[in-house]
Tab-separated table of C-alpha atoms in Angstrom:
chain	number	residue	atom	x	y	z
A	1	MET	CA	100.918	118.686	126.387
A	2	LEU	CA	98.396	119.064	129.161
A	3	VAL	CA	98.657	122.860	130.009
A	4	LEU	CA	99.518	124.428	127.244
A	5	GLY	CA	98.142	124.684	123.719
A	6	ASP	CA	100.795	124.960	121.322
A	7	GLY	CA	104.046	122.854	121.220
A	8	GLY	CA	106.120	119.414	120.474
A	9	ALA	CA	108.219	117.100	121.584
A	10	ILE	CA	111.011	118.801	118.747
A	11	TYR	CA	110.087	122.149	118.110
A	12	THR	CA	111.819	124.674	115.942
A	13	LEU	CA	111.004	128.504	115.622
A	14	GLY	CA	113.054	130.769	112.974
A	15	ALA	CA	115.098	130.081	109.913
A	16	GLN	CA	118.526	128.661	109.741
A	17	GLY	CA	121.198	129.687	107.361
A	18	ASN	CA	123.360	132.748	106.077
A	19	MET	CA	126.049	131.476	103.418
A	20	PRO	CA	125.755	130.610	99.653
A	21	PHE	CA	126.309	127.319	98.391
A	22	GLU	CA	125.660	124.964	95.824
A	23	TRP	CA	122.456	123.167	96.435
A	24	PRO	CA	121.677	119.352	96.344
A	25	THR	CA	119.063	118.558	93.396
A	26	LYS	CA	116.913	116.925	96.592
A	27	TYR	CA	116.595	120.473	97.758
A	28	PRO	CA	114.784	122.645	95.320
A	29	ASN	CA	114.599	126.286	97.431
A	30	LYS	CA	116.966	128.471	95.899
A	31	SER	CA	116.511	131.160	98.445
A	32	ALA	CA	118.143	129.172	101.363
A	33	ILE	CA	121.482	129.770	102.209
A	34	LEU	CA	122.823	126.844	104.046
A	35	PRO	CA	122.034	123.570	103.460
A	36	PRO	CA	119.246	122.263	105.541
A	37	SER	CA	119.762	121.846	109.450
A	38	LYS	CA	118.785	118.243	110.171
A	39	ILE	CA	116.308	116.711	113.021
A	40	ALA	CA	117.377	112.937	112.618
A	41	ASN	CA	116.979	109.830	114.247
A	42	ASN	CA	114.537	110.553	117.012
A	43	PHE	CA	111.712	108.138	118.979
A	44	ILE	CA	109.258	110.070	119.812
A	45	HIS	CA	105.914	108.542	122.004
A	46	ASP	CA	103.172	108.675	123.993
A	47	ALA	CA	101.957	112.360	123.855
A	48	PRO	CA	98.354	111.876	123.363
A	49	ALA	CA	95.840	115.006	122.634
A	50	GLY	CA	96.562	116.882	125.755
A	51	ALA	CA	93.999	118.811	127.998
A	52	ALA	CA	94.591	122.129	126.220
A	53	GLN	CA	92.138	122.418	123.757
A	54	ASP	CA	92.276	126.085	123.618
A	55	ASP	CA	95.303	127.963	122.173
A	56	HIS	CA	96.658	130.686	124.688
A	57	ASP	CA	93.658	130.731	126.899
A	58	GLY	CA	91.452	131.580	123.845
A	59	ILE	CA	93.601	134.345	122.666
A	60	GLY	CA	95.278	131.970	119.841
A	61	ALA	CA	93.839	130.696	116.564
A	62	GLY	CA	92.805	127.173	118.503
A	63	CYS	CA	95.165	124.144	119.863
A	64	HIS	CA	97.939	123.425	118.006
A	65	CYS	CA	98.898	120.393	120.418
A	66	PRO	CA	100.816	118.375	120.612
A	67	GLY	CA	103.080	117.657	117.401
A	68	ALA	CA	105.598	115.176	117.513
A	69	LEU	CA	107.746	117.264	115.010
A	70	TYR	CA	106.543	120.736	115.074
A	71	THR	CA	107.688	123.168	112.985
A	72	ASP	CA	106.643	126.697	113.885
A	73	GLU	CA	106.527	130.618	112.793
A	74	GLY	CA	109.504	131.040	110.690
A	75	SER	CA	111.028	127.871	110.585
A	76	THR	CA	113.077	127.469	107.257
A	77	ASN	CA	115.301	125.106	105.960
A	78	TRP	CA	114.618	122.287	107.955
A	79	ASN	CA	115.420	118.518	106.808
A	80	ILE	CA	113.405	116.366	109.264
A	81	THR	CA	114.142	112.519	108.226
A	82	ASN	CA	114.509	109.224	109.717
A	83	ASN	CA	112.012	109.840	113.039
A	84	VAL	CA	109.712	107.418	114.415
A	85	VAL	CA	106.881	108.592	116.057
A	86	SER	CA	104.457	106.266	118.172
A	87	ARG	CA	101.111	107.334	119.798
A	88	VAL	CA	101.320	111.269	119.690
A	89	HIS	CA	98.178	113.185	118.701
A	90	MET	CA	99.903	114.548	115.203
A	91	TRP	CA	102.938	113.257	114.174
A	92	LEU	CA	103.553	116.349	111.903
A	93	GLN	CA	102.746	119.708	112.420
A	94	GLY	CA	104.664	121.289	109.282
A	95	CYS	CA	104.239	124.215	107.142
A	96	ARG	CA	100.615	125.319	108.164
A	97	ALA	CA	97.567	126.735	105.681
A	98	GLY	CA	97.472	130.204	106.418
A	99	CYS	CA	101.242	130.900	107.655
A	100	PRO	CA	103.362	131.209	104.560
A	101	TRP	CA	106.189	132.101	106.224
A	102	ILE	CA	106.819	128.695	107.302
A	103	GLY	CA	109.011	126.476	104.952
A	104	PRO	CA	110.097	125.718	102.881
A	105	ASN	CA	111.425	122.473	105.022
A	106	TRP	CA	111.426	118.860	103.734
A	107	GLN	CA	110.225	115.870	105.905
A	108	ASP	CA	111.386	112.280	104.062
A	109	TYR	CA	111.900	108.579	105.309
A	110	ASN	CA	109.746	109.291	108.875
A	111	TYR	CA	107.777	106.528	110.532
A	112	TYR	CA	104.637	107.050	112.795
A	113	ASP	CA	101.852	104.760	113.637
A	114	SER	CA	97.541	105.028	112.943
A	115	ALA	CA	97.713	106.588	116.185
A	116	SER	CA	99.847	109.441	115.302
A	117	GLN	CA	98.354	109.924	111.581
A	118	ALA	CA	97.051	113.388	111.826
A	119	SER	CA	99.501	116.039	110.681
A	120	SER	CA	99.070	119.456	109.466
A	121	ASN	CA	101.143	120.114	106.153
A	122	VAL	CA	101.165	122.166	103.226
A	123	GLU	CA	103.041	119.593	100.491
A	124	ALA	CA	103.804	122.472	98.124
A	125	ARG	CA	106.035	124.315	100.756
A	126	CYS	CA	106.904	121.421	102.525
A	127	PRO	CA	107.212	117.984	100.503
A	128	LEU	CA	106.443	114.697	102.522
A	129	VAL	CA	108.799	112.102	100.597
A	130	SER	CA	108.492	108.537	101.766
A	131	ASP	CA	107.179	108.743	105.205
A	132	VAL	CA	105.538	105.698	106.110
A	133	GLU	CA	102.592	104.749	108.494
A	134	VAL	CA	103.026	101.605	109.957
A	135	ASN	CA	101.176	99.277	112.194
A	136	SER	CA	102.797	99.860	115.455
A	137	SER	CA	103.372	96.032	115.963
A	138	GLN	CA	105.019	95.954	112.668
A	139	TRP	CA	107.562	98.345	112.823
A	140	PRO	CA	110.122	98.112	110.089
A	141	PRO	CA	113.910	97.067	110.710
A	142	THR	CA	115.047	100.714	109.980
A	143	ALA	CA	112.438	101.940	112.655
A	144	LEU	CA	113.172	99.751	114.836
A	145	SER	CA	117.045	100.600	115.024
A	146	VAL	CA	116.085	104.306	115.465
A	147	MET	CA	113.365	102.902	118.356
A	148	ARG	CA	116.917	101.199	119.780
A	149	ASN	CA	119.727	104.101	119.190
A	150	ALA	CA	117.672	107.023	120.412
A	151	GLY	CA	117.814	108.909	123.426
A	152	PRO	CA	120.724	109.900	125.750
A	153	GLN	CA	123.841	108.558	124.998
A	154	THR	CA	126.588	107.498	127.429
A	155	GLN	CA	130.266	108.731	126.600
A	156	SER	CA	133.353	106.426	126.294
C-alpha cells in the first residue's frame, strides 16, 4: 500500500448468502441467508503504514490503509477467524462508524502483535470475540501453527 489509500492484504466487497437455513447461535444475524463465508488461517505480515496518507488523491475521506483484514463497502456475513497479523499498520478494518451498510461480520480468535494493534470496528455490528494481542516474540502455539501452514500449498 505505497500508492493507493484504500485496501488491504485480504479485502472483501459485498454481501454473502442467499438461501434460508437454520442459524447457529454464534451468529445472531437472522437477516443473513447462508452461513457466513470464512476468512481463516492466514498469516499477514510486513505491511507498515504506506505512503498514501490521503485517499484517492484527496477525493475520498482519508486514508484507510493498509488493513490486514479489510471488510469494505457492503461486506456482510463473513467470519474472520484464526488469522495472524504481524507488523501491519491496522490489523482490522471492520465495521467502521458512519458505514452502517457494512456488517454484520464476526472476527474471532485472531492474533495480532503490538505493531498491528490499531483497528477500526463498531462491535455492535461486528463483534470481536477472543481476538488476542500478543508480544511478537511470544506467539501462542495456535498462532505459530497458522504461521507455519499459511501460504501457497503444493498439491500431491
